Amino acid sequence: MKLGAFHLPLPTRAFLVLAGLFLFLKLLRPVIPGSVIVLYMGFVIAGIVIHVTLRDERMREFADFFIAESAGEPAAIRFQRWGLLAVIPLVIGWSVYDALRPTYAPPVEIFQRHPTVGEEILGSIKVPDWAAEPAKWNPEAIARGKVLYEANCAVCHGEKLDGQGPAAEGFRYPIRPANFQDAGTIAQLTLPYVYWRLTVGGIQNQFNSAMPRWTTPADDPEASTLHSYDFTADEAWKVIMYLYRATGYEPRR
Amino acid sequence: MGSTPAWVNRIVGVLVAGCLLVVAQCVYAQGLPAGPEYRSVLGMDSRLAVWIAAQLHLMFAAFVLAVPMFALFIEYLGWRVAKTNPREAQRYDWLAHEMARLLPAAYSLTAITGALLGFLLFTAYPKFMAYMTGIFGPTFVVYPLFFVAETLCLYLWYYTWDRLQGERKWLHLWLGLLLNVFGTIVMFIADAWATFMMTPAGVDQQGALISLYDAVWNPGWMPLNIHRLVANITFGALLCSAYAAYRFLIATREQDRALYDWMGYTGNLIALFTMLFLPFAGYYFGFELFAFSATYGVTLMGGVLSWLFIIQAIVIAVLFIGAAYYSWLGLLRIPGSEAQQRWSPVFNVALISGFVVWATPHTMAASIEESTGGFHPILGALGVMAPKMIAVTLVLVVLYASYLLYRRAGRETTVAWHRQGTTIQWSLVGLTALAITALGVYGYFAPAEVRIKTSIWQIIVLMIGIVATFALDLVLLRGARTVAEVRWGTLPRRGHYVLIMLAFVIVWLMALMGYARSGVRLNWHVYGILQDTSPGAGLPSLGEVAVIITAITFIFFVMLAAAFAISGLAKAPDAASGGDGRAPALAPSGEGA
């Protein structure tokens, strides 16, 4: 590549691609987690290695840039060579330091969006006939679900079901209240699973979720103290029907 | 060829092992006396021991099932041209035999690991195995019989290679066909057991047998059969390629280098071709699992195994990128292929971009500073099924397009309408890509049921595009002039190291997915029917899984290398002539595989 008379050697171009993409990913907002940037940069590095090694001439050009210094070469080339030779170890050094320096942040966690529940539990949840078939859902039941949702759930999950309720700002890590408008939540789930999640709440995932359980266990009447209202099973089903009808999603079958 | 006593001994050994298995399983088929649910074997962690033995057995079995399939196909190609082009026939015959010569040693290891797995299962899990025997008793008896039949065919096929040449070649081909039929039946029977544990059918709610037919043909059976058939071929082809790469790297003669270069290329081509179908075969299997139990879908895609699939996505990406890199590098073998080489950077960018989307996680692993608390507005949109389907299907289009270009390298079309034909051909490739993208975008905004259907249409469009453009390519290249021969044996060494890496990657990936398939049952031996109440019933952490499957990968390669080395000892006197003295005197011609 030549910019006028200025020749940009292959290693410099490779570095600029890497650095440019890295900065782009770093500057994107909302912020992209470091784990994802590492993943992406791994692919980019693989792409660059492939490009350089696909032809013998390119490999030679790449290696010669660092090894074969000629007497008459322009100062710009020498500057780039020594620049890269300085920058590469510095970047590696910084990465090592950054990974090892003491920090008070909780460790990064691989969070599970939908906690796993055994078939013995999920299989025992029977969907009542009046809630099983979305096409036959009663508008009055959905309206009742709306009232229950707005009185109990909207404070966190938002009136628009977008996870932007007034209390949502209080939750940040690792997860905010679910955004039901997102195709990755209730649209991916079956009715028994959503019922289980609503009634059992975050108890299955207690360190990652502030979702209270919305039913009082028969054997432990004092278990649920985080909220003022416990749903009956019918009420829980009505809330679920409202969630689907309001977002336009259908439950998975 | 090996001496008579050696191969007779080997056959007798495997037959004795098979007969012992028949006797043991007949005894178990009578029912087990009441006893403990679980036993410890030599103080080992039973689950871990069974895991390792099962995975090793599956890998060797996959290898010995797959290699005869494509080796037979190659042998058939040679036989077809034997009269018109003896040199070509000799070349194909050499390649088929070279692949087949890896089989006897691998077959012994399949039998050994299978026997070990059976021993561990019957000893450590007596109640579970008693239940399985109660359901599948008749198949437990039939299975070893087919196994013995497969054994006989394999050794006869391999050891009569030289005797059944010329006029009697058709008999040899029939032997190979029988071997493949028996091998496929053996796999299908074992698949019935494995899938019954996942998607049981033919039993009542208490698990009592109602219909053996339904128990065998359970919802997961055919999807797994298809997935394994295709994946086994990819697996076997990549291992053959790695073997060829190794032989290339240690070869001292140009002729050997040419032959093993060609063998590696052929293996990689077979692997790439079957890899085209693998994502869809896997998807079909997953689809049936979800249809059987929604819990499977949640566990695999959103729950405890969801991060495993991010790892899987990355490993699959490495596999595709490596195979594509090897193919692009192959252009260096063809003088005057600069026009085609110019496209490699474009394909490279497309491939990497596709896999960036493919591997994007829907849920991020974020620190407290990075957390947005919910789905990331950009990455969250890329991390769902529709964009990933667009990405992976377009990647397949790119791989196919690069293969089309490779076919043109060193050849000059002679048909009068070649310019118009080529324009139509590439327009069709572009249209295919466009239609796949449009379907994906439509599916993104559609409900889940519609989205699944659009993804199936994406596959259909891809297949139509491939068939149409390839048919056109065949016509376009009819009578094409070869302006530059493929210089086999001139591929840079880095290409061969890539083949060896790909073999490691496919083995690791197979071990990973073996764990996923088994782990998704969580705490069930037979899902929803027979619970696993043993102390080791919990799932290990992902880190522990990675360590174990890496160990399995190394054990597999050590065993395989040892087996190949031992079988190579018998060939020592012929080593100088390319392994076994069969190497054709002439290097492969420029037209490739």
Coordinates of N, CA and C in Angstrom, one line a residue, chain A residues 56-227:
Chain A
D56 N 3.8 -16.7 0.3 CA 5.2 -16.7 0.8 C 5.8 -15.3 0.8
E57 N 5.5 -14.5 -0.3 CA 6.0 -13.2 -0.4 C 5.6 -12.3 0.8
R58 N 4.3 -12.5 1.2 CA 3.8 -11.7 2.3 C 4.5 -12.1 3.6
M59 N 4.8 -13.4 3.8 CA 5.5 -13.8 5.0 C 6.9 -13.2 5.0
R60 N 7.5 -13.2 3.9 CA 8.9 -12.7 3.8 C 8.9 -11.2 4.1
E61 N 7.9 -10.5 3.5 CA 7.8 -9.0 3.7 C 7.6 -8.7 5.2
F62 N 6.7 -9.5 5.8 CA 6.4 -9.3 7.2 C 7.7 -9.5 8.1
A63 N 8.4 -10.6 7.8 CA 9.6 -10.9 8.6 C 10.7 -9.9 8.3
D64 N 10.9 -9.6 7.0 CA 12.0 -8.7 6.6 C 11.9 -7.4 7.2
F65 N 10.6 -6.9 7.4 CA 10.4 -5.6 8.0 C 11.1 -5.5 9.4
F66 N 11.1 -6.6 10.1 CA 11.7 -6.6 11.5 C 13.2 -7.0 11.4
I67 N 13.5 -7.8 10.5 CA 14.9 -8.4 10.5 C 15.9 -7.7 9.6
A68 N 15.4 -7.5 8.3 CA 16.4 -7.0 7.3 C 16.3 -5.5 7.2
E69 N 17.2 -4.8 8.0 CA 17.3 -3.4 7.9 C 18.3 -3.0 6.8
S70 N 17.8 -2.2 5.9 CA 18.7 -1.8 4.8 C 19.3 -0.3 5.1
A71 N 20.4 -0.1 4.6 CA 21.1 1.2 4.9 C 20.3 2.4 4.4
G72 N 19.8 2.2 3.2 CA 19.2 3.4 2.6 C 17.7 3.6 2.8
E73 N 17.1 2.9 3.8 CA 15.7 2.9 4.0 C 15.3 4.3 4.6
P74 N 14.0 4.7 4.3 CA 13.6 6.0 4.8 C 13.4 6.0 6.3
A75 N 13.5 7.2 6.9 CA 13.4 7.3 8.4 C 12.1 6.8 8.8
A76 N 11.0 7.0 8.0 CA 9.7 6.7 8.4 C 9.6 5.2 8.7
I77 N 10.2 4.4 7.8 CA 10.2 2.9 8.0 C 10.9 2.5 9.3
R78 N 12.1 3.2 9.5 CA 12.8 2.9 10.7 C 11.9 3.2 12.0
F79 N 11.3 4.3 11.8 CA 10.4 4.8 13.0 C 9.3 3.8 13.2
Q80 N 8.7 3.3 12.1 CA 7.6 2.3 12.3 C 8.1 1.0 12.9
R81 N 9.3 0.6 12.4 CA 9.9 -0.7 13.0 C 10.1 -0.6 14.5
W82 N 10.8 0.5 14.9 CA 11.1 0.6 16.3 C 9.8 0.9 17.1
G83 N 8.9 1.6 16.5 CA 7.6 1.9 17.1 C 6.9 0.6 17.5
L84 N 6.8 -0.3 16.4 CA 6.1 -1.6 16.7 C 6.9 -2.4 17.7
L85 N 8.2 -2.5 17.5 CA 9.0 -3.3 18.5 C 8.8 -2.8 19.9
A86 N 8.5 -1.5 20.1 CA 8.3 -1.0 21.4 C 6.8 -1.2 21.9
V87 N 5.9 -1.0 20.9 CA 4.5 -1.1 21.3 C 4.1 -2.5 21.6
I88 N 4.5 -3.5 20.8 CA 4.0 -4.9 21.0 C 4.3 -5.4 22.5
P89 N 5.6 -5.3 22.9 CA 5.9 -5.7 24.3 C 5.1 -4.9 25.3
L90 N 5.0 -3.6 25.0 CA 4.3 -2.7 26.0 C 2.8 -3.2 26.2
V91 N 2.2 -3.5 25.0 CA 0.8 -3.9 25.1 C 0.7 -5.2 25.8
I92 N 1.6 -6.1 25.5 CA 1.5 -7.4 26.2 C 1.8 -7.2 27.7
G93 N 2.8 -6.4 28.0 CA 3.1 -6.1 29.4 C 1.9 -5.5 30.2
W94 N 1.2 -4.6 29.5 CA 0.1 -3.9 30.1 C -1.0 -4.9 30.4
S95 N -1.3 -5.8 29.4 CA -2.3 -6.8 29.5 C -2.1 -7.7 30.7
V96 N -0.8 -8.1 30.9 CA -0.5 -9.0 32.0 C -0.7 -8.2 33.3
Y97 N -0.2 -7.0 33.4 CA -0.4 -6.1 34.6 C -1.9 -6.0 34.9
D98 N -2.6 -5.7 33.8 CA -4.1 -5.4 34.0 C -4.8 -6.7 34.5
A99 N -4.4 -7.8 34.1 CA -5.0 -9.0 34.5 C -4.6 -9.4 35.9
L100 N -3.5 -9.0 36.4 CA -3.0 -9.4 37.7 C -3.1 -8.4 38.8
R101 N -3.3 -7.1 38.4 CA -3.3 -6.1 39.5 C -4.5 -6.3 40.5
P102 N -4.3 -6.0 41.7 CA -5.3 -6.2 42.7 C -6.6 -5.3 42.4
T103 N -7.7 -5.9 42.6 CA -8.9 -5.1 42.3 C -10.0 -5.6 43.3
Y104 N -10.9 -4.7 43.6 CA -11.9 -5.0 44.6 C -13.2 -5.4 43.9
A105 N -13.2 -5.4 42.6 CA -14.5 -5.8 41.9 C -14.8 -7.3 42.1
P106 N -16.0 -7.7 42.1 CA -16.3 -9.1 42.1 C -15.8 -9.8 40.9
P107 N -15.5 -11.0 40.9 CA -15.0 -11.7 39.7 C -16.0 -11.8 38.6
V108 N -15.6 -11.7 37.4 CA -16.5 -11.8 36.3 C -17.1 -13.2 36.3
E109 N -18.4 -13.2 36.0 CA -19.1 -14.4 36.2 C -19.8 -14.8 34.8
I110 N -19.8 -16.0 34.5 CA -20.5 -16.4 33.3 C -22.0 -16.7 33.8
F111 N -22.8 -15.7 33.5 CA -24.1 -15.7 34.0 C -25.1 -16.5 33.1
Q112 N -25.9 -17.3 33.8 CA -26.9 -18.1 33.0 C -28.2 -17.3 32.9
R113 N -28.7 -17.0 31.7 CA -29.9 -16.3 31.6 C -31.1 -17.0 32.1
H114 N -31.2 -18.2 31.8 CA -32.4 -19.0 32.2 C -31.9 -20.2 33.1
P115 N -32.0 -20.0 34.4 CA -31.4 -21.1 35.3 C -32.0 -22.4 34.9
T116 N -31.2 -23.4 35.1 CA -31.6 -24.8 34.8 C -32.5 -25.3 35.9
V117 N -33.6 -26.0 35.5 CA -34.5 -26.6 36.4 C -34.7 -28.0 36.0
G118 N -34.8 -28.9 36.9 CA -35.0 -30.3 36.6 C -36.4 -30.6 36.1
E119 N -36.4 -31.7 35.2 CA -37.7 -32.1 34.6 C -38.6 -32.5 35.7
E120 N -38.1 -33.0 36.8 CA -39.0 -33.5 37.9 C -39.8 -32.3 38.5
I121 N -39.2 -31.1 38.4 CA -40.0 -29.9 38.9 C -40.9 -29.4 37.8
L122 N -40.2 -29.2 36.6 CA -40.9 -28.5 35.5 C -42.1 -29.4 35.0
G123 N -41.8 -30.7 35.0 CA -42.8 -31.7 34.5 C -44.0 -31.7 35.4
S124 N -43.8 -31.3 36.7 CA -44.9 -31.4 37.7 C -45.9 -30.1 37.6
I125 N -45.4 -29.1 36.8 CA -46.3 -27.9 36.6 C -47.3 -28.2 35.5
K126 N -48.5 -28.2 35.9 CA -49.6 -28.4 34.9 C -50.2 -27.1 34.6
V127 N -50.3 -26.8 33.3 CA -50.9 -25.5 32.8 C -52.4 -25.8 32.8
P128 N -53.2 -24.9 33.5 CA -54.6 -25.1 33.5 C -55.2 -24.9 32.1
D129 N -56.2 -25.6 31.8 CA -56.8 -25.6 30.5 C -57.1 -24.2 29.9
W130 N -57.5 -23.3 30.8 CA -57.9 -22.0 30.3 C -56.7 -21.1 30.0
A131 N -55.5 -21.6 30.5 CA -54.3 -20.8 30.2 C -53.4 -21.5 29.1
A132 N -53.7 -22.7 28.7 CA -52.8 -23.5 27.9 C -52.8 -23.1 26.5
E133 N -53.9 -22.6 26.0 CA -54.0 -22.3 24.5 C -54.1 -20.7 24.3
P134 N -53.0 -20.1 23.9 CA -53.0 -18.6 23.7 C -54.2 -18.1 22.9
A135 N -54.6 -18.9 21.9 CA -55.7 -18.4 21.0 C -57.0 -18.3 21.8
K136 N -57.1 -19.0 22.9 CA -58.4 -19.1 23.6 C -58.3 -18.3 24.9
W137 N -57.3 -17.5 25.1 CA -57.2 -16.8 26.4 C -58.3 -15.8 26.5
N138 N -58.8 -15.7 27.7 CA -60.0 -14.9 28.0 C -59.5 -13.4 28.3
P139 N -60.1 -12.4 27.5 CA -59.6 -11.0 27.7 C -59.8 -10.6 29.2
E140 N -60.8 -11.1 29.9 CA -60.9 -10.6 31.3 C -59.8 -11.1 32.1
A141 N -59.4 -12.4 31.8 CA -58.2 -12.9 32.6 C -57.0 -12.1 32.3
I142 N -56.8 -11.7 31.1 CA -55.6 -10.9 30.7 C -55.7 -9.5 31.4
A143 N -56.9 -9.0 31.4 CA -57.1 -7.6 32.0 C -56.7 -7.7 33.5
R144 N -57.1 -8.8 34.1 CA -56.8 -9.0 35.5 C -55.3 -9.2 35.7
G145 N -54.7 -9.9 34.8 CA -53.2 -10.0 34.8 C -52.5 -8.7 34.7
K146 N -53.1 -7.8 33.9 CA -52.5 -6.4 33.7 C -52.5 -5.7 35.0
V147 N -53.7 -5.8 35.7 CA -53.8 -5.0 37.0 C -52.8 -5.6 38.0
L148 N -52.7 -6.9 38.0 CA -51.8 -7.5 39.0 C -50.3 -7.1 38.6
Y149 N -50.0 -7.1 37.3 CA -48.7 -6.8 36.8 C -48.3 -5.4 37.2
E150 N -49.3 -4.5 37.0 CA -49.0 -3.1 37.2 C -48.8 -2.8 38.7
A151 N -49.6 -3.5 39.5 CA -49.5 -3.3 40.9 C -48.3 -3.9 41.6
N152 N -47.8 -5.0 41.0 CA -46.7 -5.7 41.7 C -45.4 -5.8 40.9
C153 N -45.5 -5.8 39.6 CA -44.2 -6.1 38.8 C -43.6 -4.9 38.1
A154 N -44.5 -4.0 37.8 CA -44.1 -2.8 36.9 C -43.1 -2.0 37.6
V155 N -43.0 -2.0 38.9 CA -42.1 -1.1 39.6 C -40.6 -1.5 39.2
C156 N -40.4 -2.8 38.9 CA -39.1 -3.2 38.4 C -39.1 -3.4 36.9
H157 N -40.0 -4.1 36.4 CA -40.0 -4.5 35.0 C -40.6 -3.4 34.1
G158 N -41.2 -2.4 34.6 CA -41.6 -1.3 33.8 C -43.1 -1.4 33.3
E159 N -43.7 -0.3 33.1 CA -45.1 -0.4 32.6 C -45.1 -0.9 31.2
K160 N -44.0 -0.6 30.5 CA -43.9 -1.0 29.0 C -43.3 -2.4 28.9
L161 N -43.1 -3.1 30.0 CA -42.5 -4.4 30.1 C -41.1 -4.4 29.5
D162 N -40.5 -3.3 29.6 CA -39.1 -3.2 29.0 C -38.0 -3.2 30.0
G163 N -38.3 -3.6 31.2 CA -37.3 -3.7 32.3 C -36.8 -2.4 32.8
Q164 N -37.6 -1.3 32.5 CA -37.2 0.1 32.9 C -38.1 0.7 33.9
G165 N -38.5 -0.2 34.9 CA -39.3 0.4 36.0 C -38.6 1.3 36.9
P166 N -39.2 2.1 37.7 CA -38.5 3.1 38.5 C -37.5 2.4 39.5
A167 N -37.8 1.2 39.9 CA -36.9 0.6 40.8 C -35.7 -0.1 40.1
A168 N -35.8 -0.2 38.7 CA -34.8 -0.9 38.0 C -33.4 -0.4 38.1
E169 N -33.4 1.0 38.3 CA -32.0 1.6 38.4 C -31.3 1.1 39.7
G170 N -32.0 0.5 40.6 CA -31.4 0.0 41.8 C -30.6 -1.3 41.6
F171 N -30.9 -1.9 40.4 CA -30.2 -3.2 40.1 C -29.3 -3.0 38.9
R172 N -28.1 -3.5 39.1 CA -27.2 -3.3 38.0 C -26.4 -4.6 37.7
Y173 N -25.9 -5.2 38.7 CA -25.0 -6.3 38.4 C -25.4 -7.5 39.1
P174 N -25.4 -8.7 38.4 CA -25.0 -8.8 37.0 C -26.2 -8.6 36.1
I175 N -27.4 -8.4 36.6 CA -28.5 -8.3 35.7 C -29.6 -7.3 36.2
R176 N -30.1 -6.6 35.3 CA -31.3 -5.7 35.6 C -32.6 -6.5 35.5
P177 N -33.7 -6.0 35.9 CA -34.9 -6.7 35.8 C -35.2 -7.1 34.3
A178 N -35.7 -8.2 34.0 CA -35.9 -8.7 32.7 C -36.7 -7.8 31.8
N179 N -36.2 -7.6 30.6 CA -37.0 -6.8 29.6 C -37.8 -7.8 28.7
F180 N -39.1 -7.9 29.0 CA -39.9 -8.9 28.3 C -40.1 -8.6 26.8
Q181 N -39.8 -7.3 26.5 CA -39.9 -7.0 25.0 C -38.8 -7.6 24.2
D182 N -37.7 -8.0 24.9 CA -36.6 -8.6 24.2 C -36.9 -10.0 23.8
A183 N -36.5 -10.4 22.6 CA -36.8 -11.7 22.0 C -36.1 -12.8 22.8
G184 N -35.1 -12.4 23.7 CA -34.4 -13.4 24.4 C -35.0 -13.8 25.7
T185 N -36.1 -13.3 26.1 CA -36.7 -13.7 27.4 C -37.9 -14.6 27.2
I186 N -39.1 -14.1 27.5 CA -40.3 -15.0 27.5 C -40.6 -15.6 26.1
A187 N -40.1 -15.0 25.0 CA -40.4 -15.5 23.7 C -39.6 -16.9 23.5
Q188 N -38.6 -17.1 24.3 CA -37.8 -18.3 24.2 C -38.3 -19.4 25.1
L189 N -39.3 -19.1 26.0 CA -39.6 -20.0 27.1 C -41.0 -20.6 27.0
T190 N -41.2 -21.7 27.6 CA -42.5 -22.4 27.6 C -43.3 -21.9 28.8
L191 N -44.6 -22.1 28.8 CA -45.4 -21.6 29.9 C -45.0 -22.2 31.3
P192 N -44.8 -23.5 31.4 CA -44.4 -24.0 32.7 C -43.1 -23.4 33.2
Y193 N -42.1 -23.1 32.3 CA -40.9 -22.5 32.8 C -41.1 -21.1 33.3
V194 N -41.9 -20.3 32.6 CA -42.2 -18.9 33.0 C -42.9 -18.9 34.3
Y195 N -43.8 -19.9 34.5 CA -44.6 -20.0 35.7 C -43.6 -20.3 36.9
W196 N -42.7 -21.2 36.6 CA -41.7 -21.6 37.6 C -40.9 -20.4 38.0
R197 N -40.4 -19.7 37.0 CA -39.5 -18.5 37.2 C -40.3 -17.5 38.0
L198 N -41.6 -17.3 37.7 CA -42.3 -16.2 38.4 C -42.6 -16.6 39.8
T199 N -43.0 -17.9 40.0 CA -43.4 -18.2 41.4 C -42.2 -18.6 42.3
V200 N -41.2 -19.2 41.7 CA -40.0 -19.5 42.5 C -39.1 -18.3 42.6
G201 N -39.1 -17.5 41.5 CA -38.4 -16.2 41.5 C -36.9 -16.5 41.4
G202 N -36.1 -15.7 42.0 CA -34.6 -15.7 41.9 C -34.0 -16.7 42.9
I203 N -34.9 -17.4 43.6 CA -34.3 -18.3 44.7 C -33.4 -19.3 44.1
Q204 N -33.6 -19.7 42.9 CA -32.8 -20.8 42.2 C -31.4 -20.1 41.8
N205 N -31.4 -18.8 41.8 CA -30.3 -18.1 41.2 C -30.0 -16.9 42.2
Q206 N -30.0 -17.2 43.5 CA -30.2 -16.2 44.5 C -29.1 -15.1 44.5
F207 N -27.9 -15.5 44.1 CA -26.8 -14.5 44.1 C -26.8 -13.6 42.9
N208 N -27.6 -14.0 41.9 CA -27.6 -13.2 40.7 C -28.9 -12.5 40.4
S209 N -29.9 -12.7 41.3 CA -31.2 -12.1 41.0 C -31.9 -11.7 42.3
A210 N -32.5 -10.5 42.2 CA -33.3 -10.0 43.3 C -34.8 -10.3 43.1
M211 N -35.1 -11.1 42.1 CA -36.5 -11.4 41.9 C -37.1 -12.2 43.1
P212 N -38.1 -11.7 43.8 CA -38.6 -12.5 44.9 C -39.5 -13.6 44.4
R213 N -39.8 -14.5 45.3 CA -40.7 -15.6 44.9 C -42.2 -15.1 45.1
W214 N -43.0 -15.3 44.1 CA -44.4 -14.7 44.1 C -45.4 -15.8 44.5
T215 N -45.0 -16.6 45.4 CA -45.9 -17.6 46.0 C -45.4 -18.0 47.3
T216 N -46.2 -18.2 48.2 CA -45.8 -18.6 49.6 C -45.8 -20.2 49.6
P217 N -44.6 -20.7 49.9 CA -44.5 -22.2 50.0 C -45.4 -22.7 51.2
A218 N -46.2 -23.7 50.9 CA -47.1 -24.2 51.9 C -46.4 -24.6 53.2
D219 N -45.2 -25.1 53.0 CA -44.5 -25.6 54.2 C -43.7 -24.5 55.0
D220 N -43.7 -23.3 54.4 CA -42.9 -22.2 55.0 C -43.6 -20.9 54.8
P221 N -44.7 -20.6 55.6 CA -45.5 -19.5 55.3 C -44.7 -18.1 55.5
E222 N -43.6 -18.2 56.1 CA -42.9 -16.9 56.4 C -41.8 -16.7 55.4
A223 N -41.7 -17.6 54.4 CA -40.5 -17.5 53.5 C -40.6 -16.2 52.7
S224 N -41.7 -15.8 52.3 CA -41.8 -14.7 51.4 C -42.1 -13.4 52.1
T225 N -41.1 -12.6 52.3 CA -41.3 -11.3 53.0 C -40.8 -10.1 52.3
L226 N -40.4 -10.3 51.1 CA -39.8 -9.2 50.3 C -40.9 -8.3 49.6
H227 N -42.1 -8.8 49.6 CA -43.1 -8.0 48.9 C -44.4 -8.2 49.7

